[in-house]
Coordinates of C-alpha atoms in Angstrom, one line a residue:
M183 CA 37.9 12.3 -146.6
E184 CA 35.6 9.9 -148.5
T185 CA 33.6 6.6 -148.2
R186 CA 33.9 3.6 -150.5
W187 CA 32.1 0.3 -150.9
Y188 CA 34.2 -2.9 -151.1
L189 CA 33.2 -6.4 -152.5
K190 CA 34.6 -9.8 -151.6
P191 CA 36.7 -11.5 -154.1
G192 CA 34.5 -13.0 -156.8
D193 CA 31.5 -10.8 -156.0
T194 CA 29.9 -8.3 -158.3
L195 CA 27.5 -5.5 -157.7
E196 CA 24.8 -7.4 -159.5
T197 CA 25.2 -10.5 -157.4
T198 CA 25.4 -8.9 -154.0
K199 CA 23.1 -6.9 -151.8
I200 CA 24.0 -3.6 -150.3
N201 CA 24.1 -5.0 -146.8
E202 CA 26.6 -7.7 -147.9
R203 CA 29.1 -5.2 -149.2
G204 CA 31.9 -3.6 -147.1
H205 CA 31.7 0.2 -146.5
A206 CA 34.9 2.0 -145.4
L207 CA 35.8 5.6 -144.6
H208 CA 39.0 7.0 -146.0
A209 CA 40.5 10.1 -144.1
T210 CA 43.9 11.7 -143.6
A211 CA 45.8 11.6 -140.2
D212 CA 45.0 15.2 -139.4
A213 CA 41.3 14.8 -140.2
W214 CA 41.3 11.6 -138.1
K215 CA 42.9 13.4 -135.1
N216 CA 40.3 16.1 -135.4
L217 CA 37.6 13.5 -135.4
T218 CA 38.9 11.5 -132.3
A219 CA 40.3 14.5 -130.3
H220 CA 37.2 14.6 -128.0
L221 CA 37.6 10.9 -127.2
D222 CA 41.2 11.4 -125.7
R223 CA 40.3 14.5 -123.7
N224 CA 40.3 12.7 -120.3
R225 CA 43.5 10.9 -121.0
L226 CA 45.2 14.1 -122.0
I227 CA 44.0 15.9 -118.9
Q228 CA 45.3 13.0 -116.7
E229 CA 48.7 13.1 -118.5
S230 CA 48.8 16.9 -117.8
I231 CA 48.0 16.3 -114.1
E232 CA 50.7 13.6 -113.9
R233 CA 53.3 15.9 -115.5
E234 CA 52.4 18.7 -113.0
R235 CA 52.6 16.3 -110.1
A236 CA 56.0 15.0 -111.2
H237 CA 57.3 18.5 -111.6
K238 CA 56.1 19.4 -108.0
E239 CA 57.7 16.2 -106.6
A240 CA 60.9 17.1 -108.3
L241 CA 60.8 20.6 -106.9
K242 CA 60.0 19.2 -103.4
K243 CA 62.8 16.6 -103.6
G244 CA 65.3 19.3 -104.6
S245 CA 64.1 21.6 -101.8
L246 CA 64.4 18.8 -99.3
E247 CA 67.9 17.9 -100.5
M248 CA 68.9 21.5 -100.3
T249 CA 67.4 22.1 -96.8
A250 CA 68.3 18.7 -95.3
K251 CA 71.4 20.2 -93.5
W252 CA 69.8 23.5 -92.5
D253 CA 69.3 23.9 -88.7
N254 CA 66.6 26.5 -89.0
S255 CA 64.5 24.6 -91.5
V256 CA 60.9 23.8 -90.6
E257 CA 61.5 20.0 -91.0
N258 CA 64.7 20.0 -88.9
I259 CA 63.1 22.2 -86.2
R260 CA 60.1 19.8 -86.1
K261 CA 62.4 16.8 -85.8
R262 CA 64.5 18.5 -83.1
K263 CA 61.4 19.3 -81.1
E264 CA 60.1 15.8 -81.5
E265 CA 63.4 14.4 -80.3
E266 CA 63.4 16.7 -77.4
R267 CA 59.9 15.8 -76.5
T268 CA 60.7 12.1 -76.8
T269 CA 63.8 12.5 -74.6
R270 CA 61.8 14.5 -72.0
L271 CA 59.0 11.8 -71.9
E272 CA 61.6 9.1 -71.6
K273 CA 63.2 10.9 -68.7
E274 CA 59.9 11.6 -67.0
E275 CA 59.0 7.9 -67.4
S276 CA 62.3 6.8 -66.0
D277 CA 62.0 9.2 -63.1
K278 CA 58.5 8.0 -62.5
M279 CA 59.6 4.4 -62.5
E280 CA 62.5 5.2 -60.2
R281 CA 60.1 6.9 -57.8
F282 CA 57.8 4.0 -58.1
F283 CA 60.5 1.5 -57.3
K284 CA 61.7 3.6 -54.4
I285 CA 58.2 3.9 -53.0
R286 CA 57.6 0.2 -53.5
A287 CA 60.9 -0.5 -51.7
E288 CA 59.8 1.7 -48.8
Q289 CA 56.4 0.2 -48.8
E290 CA 57.9 -3.3 -48.9
G291 CA 60.0 -2.4 -45.9
I292 CA 56.9 -1.1 -44.1
R293 CA 55.0 -4.2 -45.1
Q294 CA 57.7 -6.5 -43.8
Q295 CA 57.9 -4.5 -40.6
Y296 CA 54.2 -4.7 -40.2
I297 CA 54.2 -8.4 -41.0
S298 CA 57.0 -8.9 -38.5
D299 CA 55.1 -6.9 -35.8
A300 CA 51.9 -8.8 -36.6
R301 CA 53.7 -12.2 -36.3
R302 CA 55.3 -11.1 -33.1
R303 CA 51.9 -10.0 -31.7
I304 CA 50.4 -13.3 -32.8
Y305 CA 53.3 -15.2 -31.3
L306 CA 52.9 -13.3 -28.0
T307 CA 49.3 -14.5 -27.8
K308 CA 50.3 -18.2 -27.9
E309 CA 50.8 -20.4 -24.9
H310 CA 54.4 -20.0 -23.7
P311 CA 55.0 -16.4 -24.7
K312 CA 51.7 -15.6 -23.2
A313 CA 52.8 -17.3 -20.0
L314 CA 55.9 -15.1 -20.0
T315 CA 53.8 -12.0 -20.5
S316 CA 51.6 -13.2 -17.6
A317 CA 54.7 -13.7 -15.5
L318 CA 55.8 -10.2 -16.3
I319 CA 52.4 -8.9 -15.4
L320 CA 52.6 -10.9 -12.2
S321 CA 55.9 -9.3 -11.3
E322 CA 54.3 -5.9 -12.0
V323 CA 51.4 -6.9 -9.8
I324 CA 53.7 -8.1 -7.0
Y325 CA 55.6 -4.8 -7.2
E326 CA 52.4 -2.8 -7.1
R327 CA 51.2 -5.0 -4.2
E328 CA 54.4 -4.3 -2.3
K329 CA 54.1 -0.6 -2.9
Q330 CA 50.4 -0.8 -1.9
L331 CA 51.3 -2.5 1.3
E332 CA 53.9 0.2 2.1
F333 CA 51.4 2.8 1.2
D334 CA 48.8 1.1 3.5
K335 CA 51.3 0.9 6.3
K336 CA 52.1 4.6 5.9
I337 CA 48.3 5.4 5.9
K338 CA 47.7 3.3 9.0
Q339 CA 50.6 5.0 10.8
H340 CA 49.3 8.4 9.8
E341 CA 45.8 7.5 10.9
E342 CA 47.1 6.3 14.3
E343 CA 49.0 9.6 14.7
E344 CA 45.9 11.5 13.8
L345 CA 43.8 9.4 16.2
A346 CA 46.2 10.2 19.0
K347 CA 46.1 13.9 18.2
R348 CA 42.3 13.8 18.1
T349 CA 42.1 11.9 21.3
Q350 CA 44.3 14.4 23.1
K351 CA 42.3 17.3 21.7
I352 CA 39.0 15.6 22.8
K353 CA 40.3 15.3 26.3
E354 CA 41.3 18.9 26.4
D355 CA 38.0 19.9 24.9
A356 CA 36.2 17.8 27.5
I357 CA 38.0 19.5 30.4
K358 CA 37.3 22.9 28.9
E359 CA 33.7 22.0 28.4
V360 CA 33.3 20.9 32.0
E361 CA 34.6 24.2 33.3
E362 CA 32.3 26.0 30.8
N363 CA 29.3 24.0 32.0
K364 CA 30.0 24.9 35.6
A365 CA 30.1 28.6 34.7
K366 CA 26.9 28.2 32.7
E367 CA 25.1 26.4 35.5
K368 CA 26.0 29.2 37.9
K369 CA 24.6 31.8 35.5
I370 CA 21.5 29.7 35.0
R371 CA 20.9 29.4 38.7
E372 CA 21.2 33.2 39.1
K373 CA 18.9 33.8 36.1
N374 CA 16.3 31.2 37.5
S375 CA 16.2 33.0 40.8
E376 CA 15.4 36.3 39.0
L377 CA 12.8 34.6 36.8
G378 CA 11.1 33.1 39.9
K379 CA 10.7 36.5 41.4
E380 CA 9.4 37.8 38.2
Y381 CA 7.0 34.8 37.9
L382 CA 5.5 35.6 41.3
R383 CA 4.8 39.1 40.3
H384 CA 3.1 37.8 37.1
I385 CA 1.0 35.3 39.1
I386 CA -0.4 38.0 41.3
G387 CA -1.3 40.2 38.3
N388 CA -2.8 37.2 36.4
E389 CA -5.2 36.4 39.3
N390 CA -6.8 39.8 39.0
S391 CA -7.0 39.5 35.2
A392 CA -8.6 36.1 35.6
K393 CA -11.4 37.4 37.8
L394 CA -12.2 40.1 35.4
L395 CA -12.2 37.7 32.4
K396 CA -14.4 35.3 34.3
Q397 CA -17.0 38.0 35.0
Q398 CA -17.0 39.0 31.3
S399 CA -17.5 35.4 30.2
I400 CA -20.5 35.0 32.5
D401 CA -22.1 38.1 31.1
R402 CA -21.6 36.8 27.5
E403 CA -23.1 33.4 28.4
R404 CA -26.2 35.1 29.8
V405 CA -26.7 37.1 26.6
D406 CA -26.2 33.9 24.5
I407 CA -28.8 32.0 26.6
A408 CA -31.4 34.7 26.0
N409 CA -30.7 34.7 22.3
M410 CA -31.0 30.9 22.2
E411 CA -34.5 31.0 23.9
K412 CA -35.7 33.5 21.3
E413 CA -34.4 31.3 18.5
F414 CA -36.1 28.2 20.0
A415 CA -39.4 30.0 20.2
H416 CA -39.2 31.1 16.6
I417 CA -38.3 27.6 15.5
K418 CA -41.4 26.1 17.3
R419 CA -43.6 28.7 15.7
V420 CA -42.3 27.9 12.3
E421 CA -42.7 24.2 12.8
A422 CA -46.4 24.6 13.9
E423 CA -47.1 26.7 10.8
E424 CA -45.6 24.0 8.6
V425 CA -47.6 21.2 10.2
Q426 CA -50.9 23.2 9.7
M427 CA -50.0 23.9 6.1
K428 CA -49.3 20.1 5.5
K429 CA -52.7 19.2 7.1
D430 CA -54.6 21.7 4.9
S431 CA -52.8 20.3 1.8
I432 CA -53.6 16.7 2.6
K433 CA -57.3 17.6 3.2
K434 CA -57.5 19.4 -0.1
E435 CA -55.9 16.5 -1.9
F436 CA -58.4 14.1 -0.3
L437 CA -61.4 16.2 -1.4
D438 CA -60.0 16.4 -5.0
F439 CA -59.5 12.6 -5.1
G440 CA -63.2 12.1 -4.0
I441 CA -64.5 14.4 -6.8
A442 CA -62.3 12.6 -9.3
Q443 CA -63.5 9.2 -8.2
A444 CA -67.2 10.2 -8.6
R445 CA -66.5 11.6 -12.1
A446 CA -64.8 8.4 -13.1
K447 CA -67.7 6.3 -11.8
E448 CA -70.2 8.3 -13.9
I449 CA -68.0 7.9 -17.0
M450 CA -67.7 4.1 -16.4
E451 CA -71.5 3.7 -16.0
Q452 CA -72.1 5.6 -19.3
E453 CA -69.5 3.4 -21.1
D454 CA -71.2 0.3 -19.8
K455 CA -74.6 1.5 -21.2
E456 CA -73.1 2.2 -24.6
Q457 CA -71.4 -1.2 -24.7
E458 CA -74.7 -3.0 -23.9
N459 CA -76.4 -1.1 -26.8
I460 CA -73.6 -2.1 -29.2
I461 CA -73.9 -5.7 -28.1
N462 CA -77.6 -5.8 -28.7
I463 CA -77.1 -4.3 -32.2
Y464 CA -74.4 -6.8 -33.0
A465 CA -76.6 -9.8 -31.8
Q466 CA -79.5 -8.7 -34.1
A467 CA -77.2 -8.3 -37.0
K468 CA -75.7 -11.7 -36.3
H469 CA -79.1 -13.4 -36.2
G470 CA -80.0 -11.9 -39.6
I471 CA -76.8 -13.1 -41.1
E472 CA -77.3 -16.6 -39.7
C473 CA -80.8 -16.8 -41.2
L474 CA -79.4 -15.8 -44.6
R475 CA -76.6 -18.4 -44.3
Q476 CA -79.1 -21.2 -43.5
K477 CA -81.2 -20.3 -46.5
K478 CA -78.1 -20.3 -48.8
V479 CA -77.0 -23.7 -47.4
K480 CA -80.4 -25.2 -48.3
E481 CA -80.2 -23.8 -51.9
M482 CA -76.7 -25.2 -52.3
Q483 CA -77.8 -28.7 -51.0
Q484 CA -80.6 -28.8 -53.5
A485 CA -78.3 -27.8 -56.4
M486 CA -75.9 -30.5 -55.3
V487 CA -78.6 -33.2 -55.3
L488 CA -79.5 -32.2 -58.9
R489 CA -75.8 -32.4 -60.0
R490 CA -75.4 -35.8 -58.3
E491 CA -78.5 -37.2 -60.2
A492 CA -77.1 -36.0 -63.5
A493 CA -73.7 -37.4 -62.7
S494 CA -75.1 -40.8 -61.8
K495 CA -77.0 -41.1 -65.1
K496 CA -73.8 -40.2 -67.0
A497 CA -71.7 -42.6 -64.9
V498 CA -74.1 -45.5 -65.7
A499 CA -73.8 -44.9 -69.5
E500 CA -70.0 -44.5 -69.2
A501 CA -69.8 -47.7 -67.1
K502 CA -71.7 -49.7 -69.7
A503 CA -69.5 -48.5 -72.6
K504 CA -66.4 -49.1 -70.5
G505 CA -67.5 -52.7 -69.7
E506 CA -68.0 -53.4 -73.4
N507 CA -64.6 -51.9 -74.2
E508 CA -62.9 -53.9 -71.5
E509 CA -64.5 -57.2 -72.7
R510 CA -63.2 -56.5 -76.2
I511 CA -59.7 -55.7 -74.8
L512 CA -59.6 -58.9 -72.7
K513 CA -60.5 -61.0 -75.7
Q514 CA -57.8 -59.4 -77.8
A515 CA -55.3 -59.8 -74.9
A516 CA -56.1 -63.5 -74.6
E517 CA -55.5 -64.0 -78.3
E518 CA -52.2 -62.2 -78.1
V519 CA -51.1 -64.3 -75.1
E520 CA -52.0 -67.5 -76.8
K521 CA -50.0 -66.4 -79.9
R522 CA -46.9 -65.5 -77.7
E523 CA -47.0 -68.8 -76.0
L524 CA -47.0 -70.7 -79.3
E525 CA -44.0 -68.6 -80.5
Q526 CA -42.2 -69.3 -77.2
L527 CA -42.8 -73.1 -77.5
K528 CA -41.4 -73.0 -81.1
L529 CA -38.3 -71.0 -79.8
K530 CA -37.7 -73.4 -77.0
E531 CA -37.8 -76.4 -79.3
Q532 CA -35.4 -74.6 -81.7
T533 CA -33.1 -73.8 -78.8
R534 CA -33.1 -77.4 -77.5
R535 CA -32.1 -78.7 -80.9
Q536 CA -29.3 -76.1 -81.2
L537 CA -28.0 -77.1 -77.7
I538 CA -27.9 -80.7 -78.7
K539 CA -26.0 -79.9 -81.8
D540 CA -23.5 -77.7 -79.9
R541 CA -23.0 -80.4 -77.3
Q542 CA -22.1 -82.9 -80.0
E543 CA -19.7 -80.5 -81.7
D544 CA -18.0 -79.8 -78.3
R545 CA -17.6 -83.5 -77.7
E546 CA -15.9 -84.0 -81.1
R547 CA -13.6 -81.0 -80.4
F548 CA -12.7 -82.4 -76.9
L549 CA -11.8 -85.8 -78.3
K550 CA -9.6 -84.1 -80.9
R551 CA -7.8 -82.0 -78.3
E552 CA -7.3 -85.0 -76.1
E553 CA -5.7 -86.9 -78.9
E554 CA -3.5 -84.0 -79.7
R555 CA -2.5 -83.6 -76.1
K556 CA -1.5 -87.3 -75.8
R557 CA 0.6 -87.0 -79.0
E558 CA 2.3 -83.9 -77.7
E559 CA 3.1 -85.6 -74.4
A560 CA 4.7 -88.4 -76.2
E561 CA 6.8 -86.0 -78.2
V562 CA 7.8 -84.1 -75.0
I563 CA 8.9 -87.4 -73.3
K564 CA 11.1 -88.1 -76.3
W565 CA 12.6 -84.6 -76.2
E566 CA 13.2 -84.8 -72.5
M567 CA 15.1 -88.0 -72.9
L568 CA 17.3 -86.5 -75.6
N569 CA 17.8 -83.3 -73.5
R570 CA 18.9 -85.4 -70.5
F571 CA 21.7 -86.9 -72.6
K572 CA 22.6 -83.5 -74.0
K573 CA 22.4 -81.9 -70.6
N574 CA 25.0 -84.2 -69.2
D575 CA 27.5 -83.3 -71.9
V576 CA 26.7 -79.6 -71.7
M577 CA 27.0 -79.5 -67.9
E578 CA 30.3 -81.3 -68.0
A579 CA 31.7 -78.7 -70.5
Y580 CA 30.2 -75.9 -68.4
N581 CA 31.8 -77.2 -65.2
K582 CA 35.1 -77.4 -66.9
A583 CA 34.8 -73.9 -68.3
K584 CA 33.7 -72.7 -64.9
E585 CA 36.6 -74.3 -63.1
K586 CA 39.0 -72.9 -65.6
E587 CA 37.4 -69.4 -65.2
R588 CA 37.7 -69.7 -61.4
W589 CA 41.4 -70.7 -61.6
D590 CA 42.1 -67.8 -63.9
G591 CA 40.3 -65.5 -61.4
K592 CA 42.5 -66.8 -58.6
L593 CA 45.6 -66.2 -60.7
A594 CA 44.4 -62.7 -61.6
Y595 CA 43.6 -62.0 -58.0
R596 CA 47.1 -63.2 -57.0
R597 CA 48.7 -60.9 -59.5
I598 CA 46.6 -58.0 -58.2
L599 CA 47.6 -58.8 -54.6
M600 CA 51.3 -58.9 -55.6
D601 CA 50.9 -55.6 -57.4
Q602 CA 49.2 -54.2 -54.3
I603 CA 52.0 -55.5 -52.0
A604 CA 54.6 -53.9 -54.3
E605 CA 52.5 -50.7 -54.4
N606 CA 52.1 -50.7 -50.6
G607 CA 55.8 -51.2 -50.2
E608 CA 56.4 -48.1 -52.3
I609 CA 53.7 -46.2 -50.4
A610 CA 55.3 -47.2 -47.1
K611 CA 58.7 -46.2 -48.2
R612 CA 57.3 -42.8 -49.4
E613 CA 55.4 -42.4 -46.2
R614 CA 58.6 -43.1 -44.1
K615 CA 60.5 -40.6 -46.2
E616 CA 57.7 -38.0 -45.7
A617 CA 57.6 -38.7 -42.0
H618 CA 61.4 -38.2 -41.8
D619 CA 61.2 -35.0 -43.7
L620 CA 58.3 -33.9 -41.5
F621 CA 60.3 -34.8 -38.4
V622 CA 63.2 -32.8 -39.7
E623 CA 61.0 -29.8 -40.5
Q624 CA 59.2 -30.0 -37.2
Q625 CA 62.6 -30.2 -35.4
K626 CA 63.7 -27.1 -37.2
K627 CA 60.5 -25.4 -36.4
Y628 CA 60.9 -26.4 -32.7
D629 CA 64.4 -25.0 -32.7
D630 CA 63.1 -21.8 -34.2
D631 CA 60.3 -21.7 -31.6
D632 CA 62.8 -22.3 -28.8
E633 CA 65.1 -19.5 -30.1
R634 CA 62.2 -17.1 -30.4
F635 CA 60.9 -18.1 -26.9
F636 CA 64.3 -17.7 -25.2
G637 CA 64.9 -14.4 -27.0
Y638 CA 61.6 -13.1 -25.8
A639 CA 62.4 -14.5 -22.3
E640 CA 65.7 -12.6 -22.2
E641 CA 63.9 -9.5 -23.3
V642 CA 61.3 -9.9 -20.6
I643 CA 63.9 -10.5 -17.9
A644 CA 65.9 -7.5 -19.0
Y645 CA 62.8 -5.4 -18.9
A646 CA 61.9 -6.7 -15.4
K647 CA 65.4 -6.0 -14.1
G648 CA 65.5 -2.6 -15.7
K649 CA 62.3 -1.8 -13.9
N650 CA 63.5 -3.3 -10.7
R651 CA 60.8 -6.0 -10.7
Q652 CA 60.8 -9.6 -9.4
T653 CA 62.1 -12.0 -12.0
W654 CA 61.2 -15.3 -10.4
P655 CA 57.8 -15.6 -12.1
V656 CA 59.4 -15.3 -15.5
E657 CA 62.2 -17.7 -14.5
R658 CA 59.6 -20.2 -13.3
V659 CA 57.8 -20.0 -16.7
I660 CA 61.2 -20.5 -18.5
Q661 CA 62.0 -23.5 -16.3
E662 CA 58.6 -25.0 -16.9
Y663 CA 59.0 -24.6 -20.7
K664 CA 62.4 -26.3 -20.5
R665 CA 60.9 -29.2 -18.5
N666 CA 58.0 -29.6 -20.9
N667 CA 60.3 -29.6 -24.0
N668 CA 63.2 -31.6 -22.5
L669 CA 65.6 -28.6 -22.7
L670 CA 67.0 -28.6 -19.2
S671 CA 70.5 -29.4 -20.4
K672 CA 70.3 -28.0 -24.0
H673 CA 69.6 -24.3 -23.1
R674 CA 71.2 -24.1 -19.8
R675 CA 73.6 -21.5 -21.1
A676 CA 71.0 -19.5 -22.9
C677 CA 69.7 -18.1 -19.6
P678 CA 72.7 -17.9 -17.3
E679 CA 70.9 -15.6 -14.8
E680 CA 68.2 -18.2 -14.1
D681 CA 68.0 -19.4 -10.5
V682 CA 64.8 -21.3 -10.2
E683 CA 63.9 -23.0 -7.0
K684 CA 62.8 -26.6 -7.6

């Protein structure tokens, strides 16, 4: 392995620099592989991995091909279980759907039955079926009323029999009672005679007892009177003592009051003396104060006179100075007034001249405006004359266009009316068809209603006959229904058992 320098054709070592020369490495293939082996390491590792993967795939493919037909292989067992699971799920789903459809069919039957029952109940609440039901109820009421009358008749008969029995028994009891009363009266008379004798004996004994009791009562009254006299004497003595005590108390109070009055009089006299002394002292003090006040007033008056004299002197001096100042101010004011009057006269003269000038300018402007107005009026008269000529032409064209527009409007309105007539014809035809269809539908509905009504009527009549009830209320309702719906001849055979009295 070696390196060499190369030159371009025509170059020499003397004429070229080292960086302009080519530098090459010469090595053998083995040496080059040794140099570049580390550069291809990742590629070699990847190739090794790919070879290993390919080998494993080949082994796996061979194993799968070999075990594809084995029943006990893991893959086949897994597939078989998966197929069994799928089959089971499909069967469960189909069973579930079958049960669902079965339940839905049952529910649909129940629903239809419920709807039918509900419609029947609703139908029975309407006018004519309700009348049939009312007629059936009336037959039941009539039946119950007949049974009630029979029952009342039996009760009345039973009550009459019971009343006859009670009457007979009362008569027998009355006869028996009369006989018993006679026997009782006889016993009572005998008993009363014995009681009379006993009463006489008691009266005799009671007279003796009364005398004894009377004597005892008199003795007790005497003792009570003596006790009362003693009590009265004691009460009088106590009252006399109370009167004496009251007199003594009043006398004592009167004496105490006299003593208190005398004491109060002495105190009042002493207070009057003290008050007079105080008044005298106050009068003396007041006289002294008055003297001092008069002296002070005189002093103040003298001081005031002195102040007034000083003030008058000062006022005279100030008045003199003030008069001089006022004279000077008046003179200055007169000069200023005269000056202002001169200025005002100058201003008035200037204003008068300006007003004259403005008046002249206004006159000139007025004359110009008047001239312009007359010129404009002449122009307007010319334009009005031209406009009158043009207006006639324009109005004539306008009237023609207006007339044409009005005629076109009439034609358009005529077309609209014709279209509306055609449309109304179609609408009328459609309405007649709808009315006919509605009539057919209503007729069918009426037939269905009649069929339902007569079916229910037959059911009600059968029920009434089965219960042995009167059927004429139901038959009357049927006859009324036929009369109201003009069915007297149409459904005569539908109810062969009807026998309605007209």
